Structure formats: structure tokens, C-alpha cells
């Protein structure tokens, strides 16, 4: 158990719809990152939030957006869903900057598996 | 070109075997290196960090060659429970803490 929880665990949407995925980070972690993992691939970085601000973004279009709340929980929103958005979406939290930075460990939730039909 | 390249396998080995995985990374400014393990339909979990001088953790040995931009993971005395996908992971210098580059993973099956 990493202490990172994600919801929903599975969902099915159709092309063009919108989806919101949620993540509660491990206690004391103020940095949350989101990753997309397509079948047979490694996770790909979407973006990171630190104290409610986006402070890093991968190569994903603007229809992928996010939020972080004062309690450090986070949401990932995807608009205008496409078939290629079908993937496992992983949320990861990490210790505050200046903490155990040297380990570089991310703590992942179990993910939300999205299927777009 | 992908940031991190790995042989996807699959590797099928008997219990007790010694297994070696390799990966290469493209950015010479990469600073931190890790191996993560991912069980089927589960989340990735840190197996071990990789240090410049090489490091061991029980049955596992990790090596880093910065000149060749090459990372390896070796583990001895394979067990059935080692069956999983092993992800080679890199963080670039100056990159935000949460931004990691993952290889596609190498799938390992250990059979009795």
C-alpha cells in the first residue's frame, strides 16, 4: 500500500466525451504527477502539480488538463476523448522538495483504466 | 528516438537462474537512474536506485555506465515471485521531481 488512491478504477467512455480522474496523494506529499500507460508501453509523463500549480508538462495536448487542491489531492481531466486515450492513468506522489529527494522515489496509485470506444 | 530503450523480452528463465537486463538512455544530462518493477495490471514500484559506483540490494545488482549511457540490472537465484515487468527509469538534470522517463519494460517469467 502506497497511500495513493485513485478513482474510478475502471471506466468506459465513447469518443468525444470528457472524463475526470481523481487522486489522493500520500499524507505529507505535496507533489503529484500524472502518467499515461498504454498497453505494452512504459508510463509517459503528462504533468506535475506542486502546491496547486502546474510545474512541468509532457508532450500531451491541451485537452489534457489538471488541478491540485489545497489538500494536495488532484484531478486529471481529458476532453474530446479519442480512441488512443485508452490507457492506464497513473497518479504518483512524492516527498516535498528538500525532503528525501535523493531517493527520487515516486509512489504510484493503482491507476484508473480508461477504455474509449 | 525514445529517451529510454529496453529490450521488451519476454525473458523466460527457470528458478535459480541469473538474469541480466540492460537499457540505454539518450540524454547525456540524465542525472538519476532507477529500476521499477510492475506486476501484471498493477502500479510500478521502485525496485532500486542505480548509483554511479554500482550498488547491490540482496540478490539484485545495478550498474551504470555514464560514458556509454547504459544501465543494467542483474539478479541471481531467480524466484517464481520475480515474474514481472522491469522498467528502466531516468530523471534528467534540472527536471522536476515527478518527471521520470520510463522504458517500455522488460517482461520476465520465471518457471518452476
mmCIF file of C-alpha atoms in Angstrom:
data_model
loop_
_atom_site.group_PDB
_atom_site.id
_atom_site.type_symbol
_atom_site.label_atom_id
_atom_site.label_comp_id
_atom_site.label_asym_id
_atom_site.label_seq_id
_atom_site.Cartn_x
_atom_site.Cartn_y
_atom_site.Cartn_z
ATOM 1 C CA UNK A 1 0.000 0.000 0.000
ATOM 2 C CA UNK A 2 1.487 3.307 -1.120
ATOM 3 C CA UNK A 3 -1.182 5.501 0.430
ATOM 4 C CA UNK A 4 -2.043 6.913 -3.015
ATOM 5 C CA UNK A 5 -5.634 6.236 -4.009
ATOM 6 C CA UNK A 6 -7.227 6.737 -7.402
ATOM 7 C CA UNK A 7 -10.810 6.668 -8.617
ATOM 8 C CA UNK A 8 -12.507 5.293 -10.523
ATOM 9 C CA UNK A 9 -10.528 2.109 -11.035
ATOM 10 C CA UNK A 10 -12.159 1.305 -14.371
ATOM 11 C CA UNK A 11 -14.349 3.270 -16.728
ATOM 12 C CA UNK A 12 -15.618 3.140 -20.282
ATOM 13 C CA UNK A 13 -16.297 6.229 -22.378
ATOM 14 C CA UNK A 14 -17.068 6.945 -26.000
ATOM 15 C CA UNK A 15 -15.186 9.165 -28.418
ATOM 16 C CA UNK A 16 -15.791 12.857 -27.864
ATOM 17 C CA UNK A 17 -16.791 12.514 -24.235
ATOM 18 C CA UNK A 18 -14.973 14.036 -21.296
ATOM 19 C CA UNK A 19 -13.524 12.257 -18.264
ATOM 20 C CA UNK A 20 -12.302 13.280 -14.818
ATOM 21 C CA UNK A 21 -9.950 11.058 -12.847
ATOM 22 C CA UNK A 22 -9.154 11.645 -9.190
ATOM 23 C CA UNK A 23 -6.152 11.058 -6.980
ATOM 24 C CA UNK A 24 -5.480 11.376 -3.268
ATOM 25 C CA UNK A 25 -1.784 11.579 -2.548
ATOM 26 C CA UNK A 26 0.126 10.069 0.306
ATOM 27 C CA UNK A 27 -0.012 12.075 3.513
ATOM 28 C CA UNK A 28 2.652 14.797 3.574
ATOM 29 C CA UNK A 29 3.276 14.665 -0.199
ATOM 30 C CA UNK A 30 2.623 17.990 -1.895
ATOM 31 C CA UNK A 31 3.791 16.965 -5.375
ATOM 32 C CA UNK A 32 1.532 14.940 -7.651
ATOM 33 C CA UNK A 33 2.385 13.678 -11.131
ATOM 34 C CA UNK A 34 0.147 12.052 -13.709
ATOM 35 C CA UNK A 35 1.235 9.418 -16.191
ATOM 36 C CA UNK A 36 -0.425 7.633 -19.102
ATOM 37 C CA UNK A 37 0.497 4.000 -19.730
ATOM 38 C CA UNK A 38 -0.715 2.466 -22.967
ATOM 39 C CA UNK A 39 -0.782 -1.299 -23.302
ATOM 40 C CA UNK A 40 2.721 -2.711 -23.698
ATOM 41 C CA UNK A 41 4.398 0.637 -23.090
ATOM 42 C CA UNK A 42 6.060 2.352 -20.185
ATOM 43 C CA UNK A 43 4.318 5.209 -18.370
ATOM 44 C CA UNK A 44 4.506 8.591 -20.128
ATOM 45 C CA UNK A 45 4.632 11.813 -18.089
ATOM 46 C CA UNK A 46 1.586 14.040 -18.560
ATOM 47 C CA UNK A 47 2.184 16.788 -15.986
ATOM 48 C CA UNK A 48 3.087 17.538 -12.402
ATOM 49 C CA UNK A 49 1.462 19.721 -9.758
ATOM 50 C CA UNK A 50 3.264 21.280 -6.835
ATOM 51 C CA UNK A 51 1.285 23.251 -4.271
ATOM 52 C CA UNK A 52 -1.637 23.662 -6.652
ATOM 53 C CA UNK A 53 0.439 24.930 -9.602
ATOM 54 C CA UNK A 54 1.368 23.001 -12.729
ATOM 55 C CA UNK A 55 5.169 22.983 -12.831
ATOM 56 C CA UNK A 56 6.038 20.553 -15.576
ATOM 57 C CA UNK A 57 4.250 19.147 -18.608
ATOM 58 C CA UNK A 58 4.962 16.356 -21.030
ATOM 59 C CA UNK A 59 4.092 16.120 -24.701
ATOM 60 C CA UNK A 60 0.313 15.999 -24.322
ATOM 61 C CA UNK A 61 -2.246 18.278 -25.987
ATOM 62 C CA UNK A 62 -4.168 20.977 -24.081
ATOM 63 C CA UNK A 63 -7.257 18.783 -23.860
ATOM 64 C CA UNK A 64 -5.371 17.074 -21.027
ATOM 65 C CA UNK A 65 -5.679 19.367 -18.031
ATOM 66 C CA UNK A 66 -5.462 19.077 -14.303
ATOM 67 C CA UNK A 67 -5.998 20.583 -10.903
ATOM 68 C CA UNK A 68 -4.475 20.248 -7.488
ATOM 69 C CA UNK A 69 -6.457 21.178 -4.410
ATOM 70 C CA UNK A 70 -5.281 22.694 -1.111
ATOM 71 C CA UNK A 71 -5.252 19.228 0.463
ATOM 72 C CA UNK A 72 -2.918 18.148 -2.398
ATOM 73 C CA UNK A 73 -5.413 15.791 -3.970
ATOM 74 C CA UNK A 74 -5.572 16.120 -7.729
ATOM 75 C CA UNK A 75 -7.735 15.647 -10.806
ATOM 76 C CA UNK A 76 -6.895 14.813 -14.387
ATOM 77 C CA UNK A 77 -9.407 15.951 -16.993
ATOM 78 C CA UNK A 78 -9.415 14.812 -20.586
ATOM 79 C CA UNK A 79 -11.751 16.451 -23.087
ATOM 80 C CA UNK A 80 -12.822 15.257 -26.530
ATOM 81 C CA UNK A 81 -11.712 11.694 -25.875
ATOM 82 C CA UNK A 82 -10.017 9.782 -28.685
ATOM 83 C CA UNK A 83 -9.581 6.037 -29.110
ATOM 84 C CA UNK A 84 -5.833 6.390 -28.432
ATOM 85 C CA UNK A 85 -6.605 7.799 -24.996
ATOM 86 C CA UNK A 86 -7.432 4.249 -23.884
ATOM 87 C CA UNK A 87 -4.787 3.522 -21.266
ATOM 88 C CA UNK A 88 -3.986 3.118 -17.600
ATOM 89 C CA UNK A 89 -3.724 6.546 -15.961
ATOM 90 C CA UNK A 90 -1.376 6.591 -13.014
ATOM 91 C CA UNK A 91 -1.075 9.195 -10.314
ATOM 92 C CA UNK A 92 2.141 9.412 -8.326
ATOM 93 C CA UNK A 93 3.041 11.440 -5.286
ATOM 94 C CA UNK A 94 6.454 12.257 -3.937
ATOM 95 C CA UNK A 95 8.056 13.733 -0.881
ATOM 96 C CA UNK A 96 8.365 17.512 -0.675
ATOM 97 C CA UNK A 97 11.358 19.136 -2.337
ATOM 98 C CA UNK A 98 14.191 19.224 0.142
ATOM 99 C CA UNK A 99 12.970 16.041 1.786
ATOM 100 C CA UNK A 100 14.281 12.626 0.738
ATOM 101 C CA UNK A 101 14.920 13.986 -2.722
ATOM 102 C CA UNK A 102 17.916 11.765 -3.173
ATOM 103 C CA UNK A 103 15.828 8.606 -3.405
ATOM 104 C CA UNK A 104 13.754 10.035 -6.231
ATOM 105 C CA UNK A 105 11.040 7.562 -5.436
ATOM 106 C CA UNK A 106 7.552 8.123 -6.741
ATOM 107 C CA UNK A 107 4.654 6.389 -5.005
ATOM 108 C CA UNK A 108 2.070 5.308 -7.525
ATOM 109 C CA UNK A 109 -1.601 4.621 -7.084
ATOM 110 C CA UNK A 110 -3.119 1.534 -8.684
ATOM 111 C CA UNK A 111 -4.372 3.583 -11.599
ATOM 112 C CA UNK A 112 -7.573 4.261 -13.462
ATOM 113 C CA UNK A 113 -8.076 2.080 -16.512
ATOM 114 C CA UNK A 114 -9.866 4.053 -19.218
ATOM 115 C CA UNK A 115 -11.366 2.441 -22.296
ATOM 116 C CA UNK A 116 -12.577 4.706 -25.096
ATOM 117 C CA UNK A 117 -14.947 3.098 -27.595
ATOM 118 C CA UNK B 1 14.295 8.495 -30.642
ATOM 119 C CA UNK B 2 12.960 7.394 -27.276
ATOM 120 C CA UNK B 3 14.576 8.705 -24.123
ATOM 121 C CA UNK B 4 14.968 5.199 -22.660
ATOM 122 C CA UNK B 5 15.284 1.997 -24.691
ATOM 123 C CA UNK B 6 14.830 -1.520 -23.349
ATOM 124 C CA UNK B 7 14.534 -4.958 -24.867
ATOM 125 C CA UNK B 8 10.876 -5.839 -24.183
ATOM 126 C CA UNK B 9 11.594 -9.569 -23.982
ATOM 127 C CA UNK B 10 9.879 -11.717 -22.919
ATOM 128 C CA UNK B 11 12.556 -13.474 -20.933
ATOM 129 C CA UNK B 12 11.609 -16.956 -19.717
ATOM 130 C CA UNK B 13 14.025 -18.482 -17.210
ATOM 131 C CA UNK B 14 13.985 -21.386 -14.725
ATOM 132 C CA UNK B 15 14.063 -20.866 -10.998
ATOM 133 C CA UNK B 16 17.567 -20.290 -9.762
ATOM 134 C CA UNK B 17 18.796 -18.698 -12.984
ATOM 135 C CA UNK B 18 20.798 -15.493 -13.163
ATOM 136 C CA UNK B 19 19.107 -12.822 -15.254
ATOM 137 C CA UNK B 20 20.514 -9.623 -16.723
ATOM 138 C CA UNK B 21 18.541 -6.715 -18.165
ATOM 139 C CA UNK B 22 20.001 -3.745 -19.980
ATOM 140 C CA UNK B 23 18.812 -0.396 -21.104
ATOM 141 C CA UNK B 24 20.221 2.696 -22.778
ATOM 142 C CA UNK B 25 19.267 6.325 -22.378
ATOM 143 C CA UNK B 26 19.654 9.096 -24.906
ATOM 144 C CA UNK B 27 20.146 12.236 -22.801
ATOM 145 C CA UNK B 28 23.690 12.631 -21.513
ATOM 146 C CA UNK B 29 22.353 15.154 -18.986
ATOM 147 C CA UNK B 30 20.340 12.463 -17.238
ATOM 148 C CA UNK B 31 21.053 12.543 -13.542
ATOM 149 C CA UNK B 32 19.122 9.890 -11.656
ATOM 150 C CA UNK B 33 18.519 6.290 -12.571
ATOM 151 C CA UNK B 34 16.175 3.644 -11.244
ATOM 152 C CA UNK B 35 14.686 0.235 -11.831
ATOM 153 C CA UNK B 36 10.972 -0.117 -11.138
ATOM 154 C CA UNK B 37 9.030 -3.346 -11.043
ATOM 155 C CA UNK B 38 5.479 -3.634 -12.332
ATOM 156 C CA UNK B 39 3.311 -6.680 -11.739
ATOM 157 C CA UNK B 40 0.565 -7.506 -14.219
ATOM 158 C CA UNK B 41 -2.187 -4.867 -14.133
ATOM 159 C CA UNK B 42 -0.662 -3.185 -11.091
ATOM 160 C CA UNK B 43 1.230 0.043 -10.481
ATOM 161 C CA UNK B 44 5.015 0.421 -10.824
ATOM 162 C CA UNK B 45 7.036 0.200 -7.632
ATOM 163 C CA UNK B 46 10.627 1.211 -7.028
ATOM 164 C CA UNK B 47 12.955 -1.784 -7.031
ATOM 165 C CA UNK B 48 16.207 0.089 -6.591
ATOM 166 C CA UNK B 49 18.058 3.254 -7.429
ATOM 167 C CA UNK B 50 21.193 2.996 -9.543
ATOM 168 C CA UNK B 51 24.322 4.789 -8.386
ATOM 169 C CA UNK B 52 27.419 5.673 -10.381
ATOM 170 C CA UNK B 53 29.606 3.261 -8.468
ATOM 171 C CA UNK B 54 27.141 0.409 -8.857
ATOM 172 C CA UNK B 55 25.114 -0.970 -5.994
ATOM 173 C CA UNK B 56 23.679 -4.178 -4.618
ATOM 174 C CA UNK B 57 20.478 -4.924 -2.782
ATOM 175 C CA UNK B 58 20.233 -8.552 -1.793
ATOM 176 C CA UNK B 59 20.036 -10.653 -4.957
ATOM 177 C CA UNK B 60 19.997 -7.550 -7.180
ATOM 178 C CA UNK B 61 22.963 -5.663 -8.618
ATOM 179 C CA UNK B 62 22.623 -2.467 -10.626
ATOM 180 C CA UNK B 63 25.324 -0.877 -12.757
ATOM 181 C CA UNK B 64 25.572 2.464 -14.512
ATOM 182 C CA UNK B 65 27.951 3.351 -17.335
ATOM 183 C CA UNK B 66 27.639 7.087 -17.976
ATOM 184 C CA UNK B 67 30.118 7.065 -20.863
ATOM 185 C CA UNK B 68 28.018 4.514 -22.764
ATOM 186 C CA UNK B 69 24.719 5.775 -21.325
ATOM 187 C CA UNK B 70 23.898 2.242 -20.302
ATOM 188 C CA UNK B 71 22.188 0.811 -17.226
ATOM 189 C CA UNK B 72 21.989 -2.809 -16.179
ATOM 190 C CA UNK B 73 20.167 -4.908 -13.631
ATOM 191 C CA UNK B 74 21.343 -8.353 -12.666
ATOM 192 C CA UNK B 75 19.660 -10.686 -10.287
ATOM 193 C CA UNK B 76 20.770 -14.021 -9.033
ATOM 194 C CA UNK B 77 18.839 -17.071 -7.894
ATOM 195 C CA UNK B 78 15.595 -16.163 -9.686
ATOM 196 C CA UNK B 79 12.382 -16.951 -7.863
ATOM 197 C CA UNK B 80 8.863 -17.500 -9.161
ATOM 198 C CA UNK B 81 7.876 -14.267 -7.430
ATOM 199 C CA UNK B 82 10.340 -12.329 -9.604
ATOM 200 C CA UNK B 83 7.982 -12.748 -12.575
ATOM 201 C CA UNK B 84 7.012 -9.187 -13.541
ATOM 202 C CA UNK B 85 7.898 -6.374 -15.912
ATOM 203 C CA UNK B 86 11.046 -4.417 -15.082
ATOM 204 C CA UNK B 87 11.111 -0.775 -16.081
ATOM 205 C CA UNK B 88 14.300 1.202 -16.625
ATOM 206 C CA UNK B 89 13.755 4.786 -15.472
ATOM 207 C CA UNK B 90 15.700 8.018 -15.838
ATOM 208 C CA UNK B 91 15.356 11.552 -14.497
ATOM 209 C CA UNK B 92 17.068 14.398 -16.344
ATOM 210 C CA UNK B 93 19.208 17.033 -14.640
ATOM 211 C CA UNK B 94 17.112 20.049 -13.771
ATOM 212 C CA UNK B 95 13.903 18.135 -14.352
ATOM 213 C CA UNK B 96 11.051 18.417 -11.890
ATOM 214 C CA UNK B 97 10.972 15.769 -9.213
ATOM 215 C CA UNK B 98 7.955 13.960 -10.584
ATOM 216 C CA UNK B 99 9.120 13.801 -14.194
ATOM 217 C CA UNK B 100 10.577 10.413 -14.951
ATOM 218 C CA UNK B 101 11.269 8.803 -18.304
ATOM 219 C CA UNK B 102 10.315 5.132 -18.402
ATOM 220 C CA UNK B 103 11.411 2.484 -20.830
ATOM 221 C CA UNK B 104 8.703 0.200 -22.163
ATOM 222 C CA UNK B 105 9.763 -2.506 -19.737
ATOM 223 C CA UNK B 106 11.254 -5.981 -19.992
ATOM 224 C CA UNK B 107 8.890 -8.837 -19.222
ATOM 225 C CA UNK B 108 10.274 -11.691 -17.128
ATOM 226 C CA UNK B 109 8.675 -15.061 -16.429
ATOM 227 C CA UNK B 110 10.373 -17.439 -14.010
ATOM 228 C CA UNK B 111 9.168 -21.026 -14.328
ATOM 229 C CA UNK B 112 9.459 -23.896 -11.827
#
